[in-house]
Coordinates of C-alpha atoms in Angstrom, one line a residue:
M1006 CA 0.7 -24.2 5.5
A1007 CA 2.4 -24.7 8.9
S1008 CA -0.1 -24.5 11.7
Y1009 CA 2.0 -24.6 15.0
S1010 CA -1.3 -25.6 16.6
K1011 CA -0.7 -29.3 17.6
I1012 CA -1.3 -29.4 21.3
P1013 CA 1.4 -31.5 23.1
A1014 CA 0.4 -35.1 23.8
G1015 CA 1.0 -34.7 27.6
A1016 CA -1.6 -31.8 27.9
T1017 CA -4.2 -32.5 30.6
L1018 CA -6.2 -29.2 30.4
D1019 CA -9.6 -28.8 28.7
I1020 CA -8.1 -26.7 25.9
K1021 CA -10.5 -25.0 23.4
P1022 CA -9.7 -22.9 20.3
F1023 CA -10.4 -19.2 20.9
K1024 CA -11.3 -16.5 18.5
A1025 CA -11.0 -12.8 19.3
H1026 CA -14.2 -11.1 18.1
V1027 CA -16.3 -8.4 19.7
S1028 CA -19.9 -7.8 18.7
E1029 CA -20.9 -5.2 16.2
E1030 CA -22.9 -3.6 18.9
R1031 CA -19.8 -3.2 21.1
L1032 CA -18.0 -1.6 18.2
R1033 CA -20.8 0.8 17.5
Q1034 CA -20.9 1.8 21.2
F1035 CA -17.2 2.3 21.2
K1036 CA -17.3 4.6 18.1
S1037 CA -20.2 6.6 19.5
L1038 CA -18.5 7.2 22.8
L1039 CA -15.3 8.1 21.1
E1040 CA -17.1 10.6 18.7
L1041 CA -18.9 12.2 21.7
S1042 CA -15.8 12.4 23.9
P1043 CA -14.6 16.0 24.2
I1044 CA -11.0 16.9 24.4
A1045 CA -10.0 19.4 27.1
P1046 CA -9.5 23.0 26.0
P1047 CA -6.0 24.3 25.2
V1048 CA -4.1 25.2 28.3
F1049 CA -0.4 25.9 29.0
E1050 CA 0.2 22.3 30.3
N1051 CA -1.1 20.6 27.1
T1052 CA 0.1 23.1 24.5
N1053 CA 3.4 24.7 25.6
A1054 CA 5.2 22.2 27.8
G1055 CA 5.8 19.2 25.4
R1056 CA 4.9 16.1 27.3
K1057 CA 6.2 17.2 30.7
F1058 CA 2.6 17.3 32.1
G1059 CA 1.2 14.4 30.0
L1060 CA 0.0 14.1 26.5
D1061 CA 0.2 17.3 24.3
R1062 CA -3.2 18.2 23.0
E1063 CA -2.2 18.2 19.3
W1064 CA -1.2 14.5 19.6
L1065 CA -4.5 13.6 21.2
V1066 CA -6.5 15.5 18.6
S1067 CA -4.7 13.7 15.8
A1068 CA -5.0 10.3 17.5
K1069 CA -8.7 10.7 18.0
D1070 CA -9.2 11.4 14.3
V1071 CA -7.2 8.4 13.3
W1072 CA -9.0 6.2 15.8
L1073 CA -12.4 7.4 14.7
N1074 CA -11.9 7.5 10.9
K1075 CA -9.0 5.2 9.9
F1076 CA -8.3 2.6 12.5
N1077 CA -9.9 -0.8 12.0
W1078 CA -10.2 -3.0 15.0
R1079 CA -11.3 -6.0 12.9
D1080 CA -7.8 -6.0 11.3
C1081 CA -6.3 -6.2 14.8
E1082 CA -8.6 -9.1 15.7
D1083 CA -7.6 -10.9 12.5
R1084 CA -3.9 -10.6 13.4
I1085 CA -4.5 -11.9 16.9
N1086 CA -6.4 -14.8 15.3
S1087 CA -3.6 -15.5 12.8
Y1088 CA -1.7 -17.3 15.5
P1089 CA -2.9 -20.5 17.3
N1090 CA -5.2 -19.1 19.9
F1091 CA -6.7 -21.0 22.8
K1092 CA -8.5 -20.8 26.2
A1093 CA -8.3 -23.3 29.1
P1094 CA -9.6 -23.3 32.7
V1095 CA -6.7 -23.3 35.1
K1096 CA -6.2 -22.8 38.9
D1097 CA -4.3 -19.9 40.3
A1098 CA -2.3 -20.2 43.5
A1099 CA -5.4 -19.8 45.7
A1100 CA -7.3 -22.5 43.8
N1101 CA -9.6 -20.0 42.0
T1102 CA -10.6 -21.1 38.5
I1103 CA -9.3 -18.8 35.8
D1104 CA -10.3 -19.0 32.1
M1105 CA -6.8 -18.3 30.6
Q1106 CA -6.4 -17.2 27.0
F1107 CA -3.1 -17.8 25.3
L1108 CA -1.4 -17.7 21.9
A1109 CA 1.0 -20.5 21.1
L1110 CA 3.5 -21.8 18.6
F1111 CA 3.8 -25.5 19.4
S1112 CA 6.7 -27.5 18.1
D1113 CA 6.5 -31.0 16.7
K1114 CA 9.8 -31.9 18.3
A1115 CA 9.7 -34.2 21.2
D1116 CA 12.5 -32.3 23.0
A1117 CA 11.2 -28.8 22.4
I1118 CA 11.9 -26.5 25.3
P1119 CA 8.7 -24.7 26.7
I1120 CA 9.0 -21.0 27.1
A1121 CA 6.3 -18.7 28.4
F1122 CA 6.5 -15.0 27.3
L1123 CA 4.9 -12.8 29.8
H1124 CA 3.6 -9.3 28.9
G1125 CA 3.6 -6.2 31.1
W1126 CA 1.4 -3.2 31.8
P1127 CA 0.0 -1.4 29.8
G1128 CA 0.8 -4.3 27.5
S1129 CA -0.8 -7.5 26.4
I1130 CA -0.2 -10.5 24.2
C1131 CA 0.0 -8.0 21.3
E1132 CA 3.5 -7.1 22.6
F1133 CA 4.9 -10.4 21.2
M1134 CA 3.1 -10.6 17.9
D1135 CA 6.1 -9.2 15.9
M1136 CA 8.3 -11.7 17.7
L1137 CA 6.0 -14.5 16.9
D1138 CA 6.3 -13.6 13.2
I1139 CA 10.1 -13.6 13.5
I1140 CA 9.9 -17.1 15.1
K1141 CA 7.6 -18.4 12.3
S1142 CA 9.9 -17.0 9.6
K1143 CA 12.9 -18.8 11.2
Y1144 CA 11.4 -22.1 12.2
S1145 CA 8.8 -24.5 10.9
P1146 CA 6.8 -26.6 13.4
E1147 CA 9.1 -29.5 12.5
D1148 CA 12.3 -27.8 13.5
L1149 CA 11.1 -25.3 16.1
P1150 CA 13.3 -25.9 19.2
Y1151 CA 10.7 -24.4 21.6
H1152 CA 7.1 -24.5 22.6
I1153 CA 6.2 -20.7 22.6
I1154 CA 3.3 -19.8 25.0
V1155 CA 2.0 -16.2 25.3
P1156 CA -0.7 -16.0 27.9
S1157 CA -2.9 -13.1 28.9
H1158 CA -2.5 -12.5 32.6
V1159 CA -5.4 -12.8 35.0
G1160 CA -7.6 -9.8 34.4
Y1161 CA -6.0 -8.9 31.1
A1162 CA -7.6 -9.0 27.7
Y1163 CA -9.4 -12.3 27.0
S1164 CA -8.5 -14.0 30.3
S1165 CA -11.0 -13.9 33.1
G1166 CA -10.5 -11.5 36.0
P1167 CA -9.8 -12.1 39.7
P1168 CA -12.7 -13.2 42.0
L1169 CA -14.9 -10.4 43.1
D1170 CA -14.9 -11.4 46.8
K1171 CA -11.2 -11.9 47.4
D1172 CA -8.1 -9.8 47.4
Y1173 CA -5.5 -10.7 44.7
S1174 CA -1.8 -10.5 44.0
I1175 CA 0.9 -11.1 41.5
E1176 CA 1.8 -14.3 43.4
T1177 CA -1.7 -15.6 43.2
A1178 CA -1.9 -14.8 39.4
A1179 CA 1.4 -16.4 38.8
G1180 CA 0.0 -19.7 40.0
A1181 CA -2.5 -19.6 37.0
I1182 CA 0.5 -19.4 34.6
N1183 CA 2.2 -22.3 36.3
S1184 CA -1.0 -24.3 36.1
L1185 CA -1.3 -23.5 32.4
M1186 CA 2.3 -24.6 31.7
V1187 CA 2.0 -27.8 33.8
G1188 CA -1.4 -28.5 32.3
L1189 CA 0.1 -28.2 28.8
G1190 CA 2.4 -31.1 29.6
F1191 CA 5.4 -29.1 30.7
G1192 CA 5.5 -30.2 34.4
S1193 CA 9.0 -31.5 34.0
G1194 CA 10.3 -28.1 33.2
Y1195 CA 9.7 -24.8 31.5
L1196 CA 11.4 -21.3 31.2
V1197 CA 9.8 -17.8 31.4
Q1198 CA 10.6 -14.5 29.9
G1199 CA 9.2 -11.1 30.8
G1200 CA 9.5 -7.3 31.1
D1201 CA 7.6 -4.9 33.3
L1202 CA 4.8 -6.8 35.1
G1203 CA 6.0 -9.9 33.2
S1204 CA 9.4 -9.7 35.0
F1205 CA 7.7 -9.7 38.4
M1206 CA 5.5 -12.6 37.3
A1207 CA 8.6 -14.5 36.1
R1208 CA 10.3 -14.0 39.4
A1209 CA 7.2 -15.2 41.3
L1210 CA 7.2 -18.3 39.1
V1211 CA 10.9 -19.1 39.4
M1212 CA 10.9 -18.6 43.1
S1213 CA 7.7 -20.6 43.9
Y1214 CA 7.4 -23.5 41.4
D1215 CA 9.9 -26.4 40.8
S1216 CA 8.6 -26.8 37.2
C1217 CA 9.8 -23.3 36.4
K1218 CA 13.5 -23.8 35.8
G1219 CA 14.7 -20.3 35.1
M1220 CA 13.8 -16.8 33.8
H1221 CA 15.0 -14.3 31.3
V1222 CA 14.0 -10.6 31.9
N1223 CA 14.4 -7.3 30.2
Q1224 CA 13.5 -5.4 33.4
M1225 CA 15.7 -6.4 36.4
G1226 CA 15.3 -6.1 40.1
V1227 CA 18.1 -4.7 42.2
P1228 CA 19.8 -6.2 45.2
P1229 CA 18.8 -4.6 48.6
P1230 CA 21.0 -1.6 49.6
E1231 CA 22.4 -3.6 52.6
N1232 CA 24.0 -6.0 50.1
A1233 CA 26.2 -3.2 48.6
T1234 CA 29.8 -3.6 49.5
T1235 CA 31.4 -0.7 47.6
E1236 CA 30.7 2.9 46.6
P1237 CA 28.5 3.2 43.4
T1238 CA 30.4 3.3 40.2
P1239 CA 29.8 6.2 37.7
E1240 CA 27.5 3.9 35.7
E1241 CA 25.6 3.0 38.9
M1242 CA 25.3 6.6 40.0
K1243 CA 23.7 7.5 36.6
V1244 CA 21.2 4.7 37.1
L1245 CA 20.4 5.9 40.6
E1246 CA 19.9 9.5 39.3
R1247 CA 17.6 8.1 36.6
A1248 CA 15.6 6.1 39.1
K1249 CA 15.3 9.2 41.4
A1250 CA 14.0 11.3 38.4
F1251 CA 11.4 8.7 37.6
I1252 CA 10.2 8.6 41.2
D1253 CA 10.1 12.4 41.4
T1254 CA 8.2 13.1 38.2
E1255 CA 6.7 9.9 36.7
I1256 CA 5.4 7.6 39.4
A1257 CA 2.2 9.3 40.4
F1258 CA 0.1 7.0 38.2
L1259 CA 1.4 4.0 40.1
F1260 CA 0.5 5.4 43.4
E1261 CA -3.0 6.4 42.2
Q1262 CA -3.6 2.9 40.6
G1263 CA -2.3 1.2 43.7
T1264 CA -4.3 3.2 46.3
K1265 CA -7.5 4.2 44.4
A1266 CA -7.9 1.4 41.9
A1267 CA -11.7 1.7 41.9
T1268 CA -11.6 5.4 41.0
V1269 CA -9.1 4.9 38.2
G1270 CA -11.2 2.0 36.9
Y1271 CA -14.4 4.2 36.8
V1272 CA -12.6 7.1 35.0
V1273 CA -10.9 5.2 32.3
S1274 CA -14.0 3.0 31.7
A1275 CA -16.2 6.0 31.0
S1276 CA -14.6 7.1 27.7
P1277 CA -12.2 5.6 25.2
L1278 CA -10.5 8.9 25.0
S1279 CA -9.8 8.9 28.7
L1280 CA -8.3 5.5 28.4
L1281 CA -6.1 6.6 25.5
A1282 CA -4.9 9.6 27.5
W1283 CA -4.1 7.5 30.5
L1284 CA -2.3 4.6 28.7
G1285 CA -1.0 6.5 25.7
E1286 CA 1.0 8.8 28.0
K1287 CA 2.9 5.9 29.4
I1288 CA 3.5 4.1 26.1
L1289 CA 4.9 7.3 24.7
S1290 CA 7.0 8.4 27.7
W1291 CA 8.6 5.0 28.3
T1292 CA 10.1 4.7 24.8
P1293 CA 12.8 6.8 23.2
E1294 CA 10.9 6.9 19.9
D1295 CA 7.2 7.1 19.4
F1296 CA 5.4 4.0 18.2
P1297 CA 3.2 4.3 15.1
I1298 CA -0.1 5.6 16.2
E1299 CA -1.8 2.4 15.0
K1300 CA 0.2 0.3 17.4
I1301 CA -0.7 2.5 20.3
L1302 CA -4.4 2.4 19.3
E1303 CA -4.3 -1.4 19.0
A1304 CA -3.0 -1.7 22.5
V1305 CA -5.6 0.7 23.9
T1306 CA -8.5 -0.7 22.0
L1307 CA -7.8 -4.2 23.2
Y1308 CA -7.9 -2.8 26.8
W1309 CA -11.2 -1.0 26.0
M1310 CA -12.9 -4.0 24.3
T1311 CA -12.0 -6.4 27.1
D1312 CA -12.5 -4.0 30.1
T1313 CA -8.9 -4.7 31.1
M1314 CA -8.1 -1.6 33.2
P1315 CA -10.6 -2.0 36.1
R1316 CA -9.7 -5.8 36.3
C1317 CA -5.9 -5.6 36.2
L1318 CA -4.8 -3.2 38.9
Y1319 CA -4.1 -5.8 41.6
H1320 CA -0.5 -5.7 40.7
N1321 CA -0.1 -2.0 41.6
R1322 CA -2.0 -2.5 44.9
G1323 CA 0.7 -5.0 45.8
M1324 CA 3.4 -2.3 46.0
G1325 CA 3.0 -1.7 49.8
D1326 CA 3.2 -3.5 53.1
P1327 CA 2.8 -7.3 52.2
E1328 CA 1.0 -7.9 55.5
A1329 CA -1.7 -5.2 54.8
K1330 CA -5.1 -6.7 54.0
P1331 CA -6.4 -5.8 51.5
H1332 CA -3.3 -5.0 49.6
S1333 CA -2.7 -1.3 49.0
A1334 CA 0.3 0.6 47.6
S1335 CA 2.3 2.9 49.9
L1336 CA 4.4 5.9 49.0
S1337 CA 7.3 4.9 51.2
F1338 CA 7.4 1.5 49.6
I1339 CA 7.4 2.9 46.1
T1340 CA 9.8 5.8 46.6
G1341 CA 12.2 3.5 48.4
M1342 CA 12.3 1.3 45.3
K1343 CA 11.4 -1.6 47.6
A1344 CA 9.4 -3.2 44.7
L1345 CA 12.7 -3.8 43.0
H1346 CA 14.5 -5.1 46.1
L1347 CA 13.7 -8.7 45.5
P1348 CA 15.0 -12.0 46.9
F1349 CA 18.0 -13.6 45.2
V1350 CA 17.1 -16.1 42.5
E1351 CA 19.3 -19.3 42.5
K1352 CA 18.0 -20.8 39.3
P1353 CA 19.7 -19.8 36.0
C1354 CA 18.7 -16.3 34.8
G1355 CA 19.2 -14.1 31.8
Y1356 CA 19.0 -10.4 31.4
S1357 CA 18.8 -8.1 28.4
K1358 CA 19.6 -4.5 29.3
F1359 CA 18.1 -1.9 26.9
A1360 CA 19.7 1.5 27.2
N1361 CA 16.5 3.4 27.4
E1362 CA 14.7 1.2 30.0
I1363 CA 13.2 3.2 32.8
V1364 CA 15.8 2.0 35.3
P1365 CA 18.5 0.2 33.2
V1366 CA 19.9 -1.9 36.0
P1367 CA 23.6 -2.5 35.4
K1368 CA 25.1 -6.0 35.2
S1369 CA 26.8 -5.6 38.5
W1370 CA 23.5 -5.1 40.3
A1371 CA 21.8 -7.9 38.3
E1372 CA 24.5 -10.3 39.5
G1373 CA 23.6 -9.4 43.1
S1374 CA 19.9 -10.1 42.3
V1375 CA 20.0 -13.4 40.4
N1376 CA 22.2 -16.3 39.2
L1377 CA 23.1 -14.6 36.0
V1378 CA 24.2 -17.0 33.3
S1379 CA 23.4 -14.9 30.2
Y1380 CA 23.6 -11.2 29.6
N1381 CA 23.5 -8.7 26.8
E1382 CA 23.1 -5.0 26.5
H1383 CA 21.7 -2.9 23.7
E1384 CA 22.5 0.7 22.9
S1385 CA 18.9 1.4 21.8
G1386 CA 15.5 0.2 22.8
G1387 CA 13.4 1.0 25.9
H1388 CA 10.8 -0.3 28.2
F1389 CA 8.7 -2.2 25.6
A1390 CA 11.6 -4.3 24.3
A1391 CA 9.4 -7.0 22.7
M1392 CA 7.7 -4.3 20.5
E1393 CA 10.7 -2.1 20.0
K1394 CA 13.4 -4.7 19.4
P1395 CA 11.7 -8.1 18.9
L1396 CA 14.6 -9.6 16.9
E1397 CA 17.2 -8.6 19.4
L1398 CA 15.2 -9.7 22.4
F1399 CA 14.5 -13.1 20.8
E1400 CA 18.1 -13.6 19.9
D1401 CA 19.0 -12.9 23.6
V1402 CA 16.4 -15.4 24.7
E1403 CA 17.8 -18.1 22.4
A1404 CA 21.3 -17.4 23.8
Y1405 CA 20.0 -17.7 27.3
V1406 CA 18.1 -20.9 26.7
S1407 CA 21.2 -22.5 25.2
V1408 CA 23.0 -22.1 28.5
A1409 CA 20.1 -22.2 31.0
W1410 CA 18.4 -25.4 30.0
K1411 CA 21.6 -27.3 30.5
A1412 CA 22.2 -25.6 33.9
A1413 CA 18.6 -25.9 35.1
P1414 CA 17.9 -28.0 38.2
F1415 CA 16.1 -31.1 36.9

């Protein structure tokens, strides 16, 4: 059976096999807490307003029952462990040591192109498992044209968290991914792909490290307003209206996580049901069609078993004045969409636009934000493209790589 687990000869890291497995005690504690967690009483907001004010109560009641009586976390661990799974100590951009966990499909080909697939929030390495299955069905280790690396970000899942005595940022965390890729033997060049937080990590990597030769994203930044030279087109006006609606009614969570990260961490760490309500609301509201409940429970249970939420909120704190110490989000920064007004990327970039993305940035704006060498748009699919449309996204990445690797600055 093909293993895809042969570590490249040029690797310099102390790479160890890793197995996802929580103790039986941890599982029992989880189930006890879940069973004892009450669901708020019926009120107008959770019974007669759809999901306008958050999760509807009927969905949460049903989800709790499935979680408690039918869901099997060991099956999820088995699937995670079905892929080559590793851990290695790496240095982030501030020279902190991070124990970084990653899935990989290594190629036997000497000229395989390294690609890091970077997950978002509230996501994880599990976002890419369907895509990994597609890759395995298409290629054997002998003919796989890529080295596929899927890391858990600093503070997420099985990777260690930021230091307790220092502030932290996306840029600092991105350094750990670069150290991983270089330490795997890819110092001469690699590409990155990401959505949501992964797209911000990708841009930090491509802007800061020579070894990162380009990026493909499914969530795109926008050029600063001062770069606009014409009146918005009808398509651009629709996107602006959509962005305004999101800011008006959907962005409170980001401000809370970015300004009161400690409080959020306490609340969602006290009860699995609290964590499901907090994360499940976003997973459901950012997709045009509901995921199967088991997929949502898989994502939330991974966060619970690894204490991800209180460890991962540094990225939201960064949505404010970059000079502020420690970092904290600010309302004017968020409502002005300044988080999306990012420096122009000169290296070759690709962009997949999915119609139901939160802010489906049009091609014209993408061209003002990056050196766009590959583009495709899809009439369906939303914010979690790797889970919703894994085949379409991977095909777009392959199309991008075929152009970008030749154009990359070596």
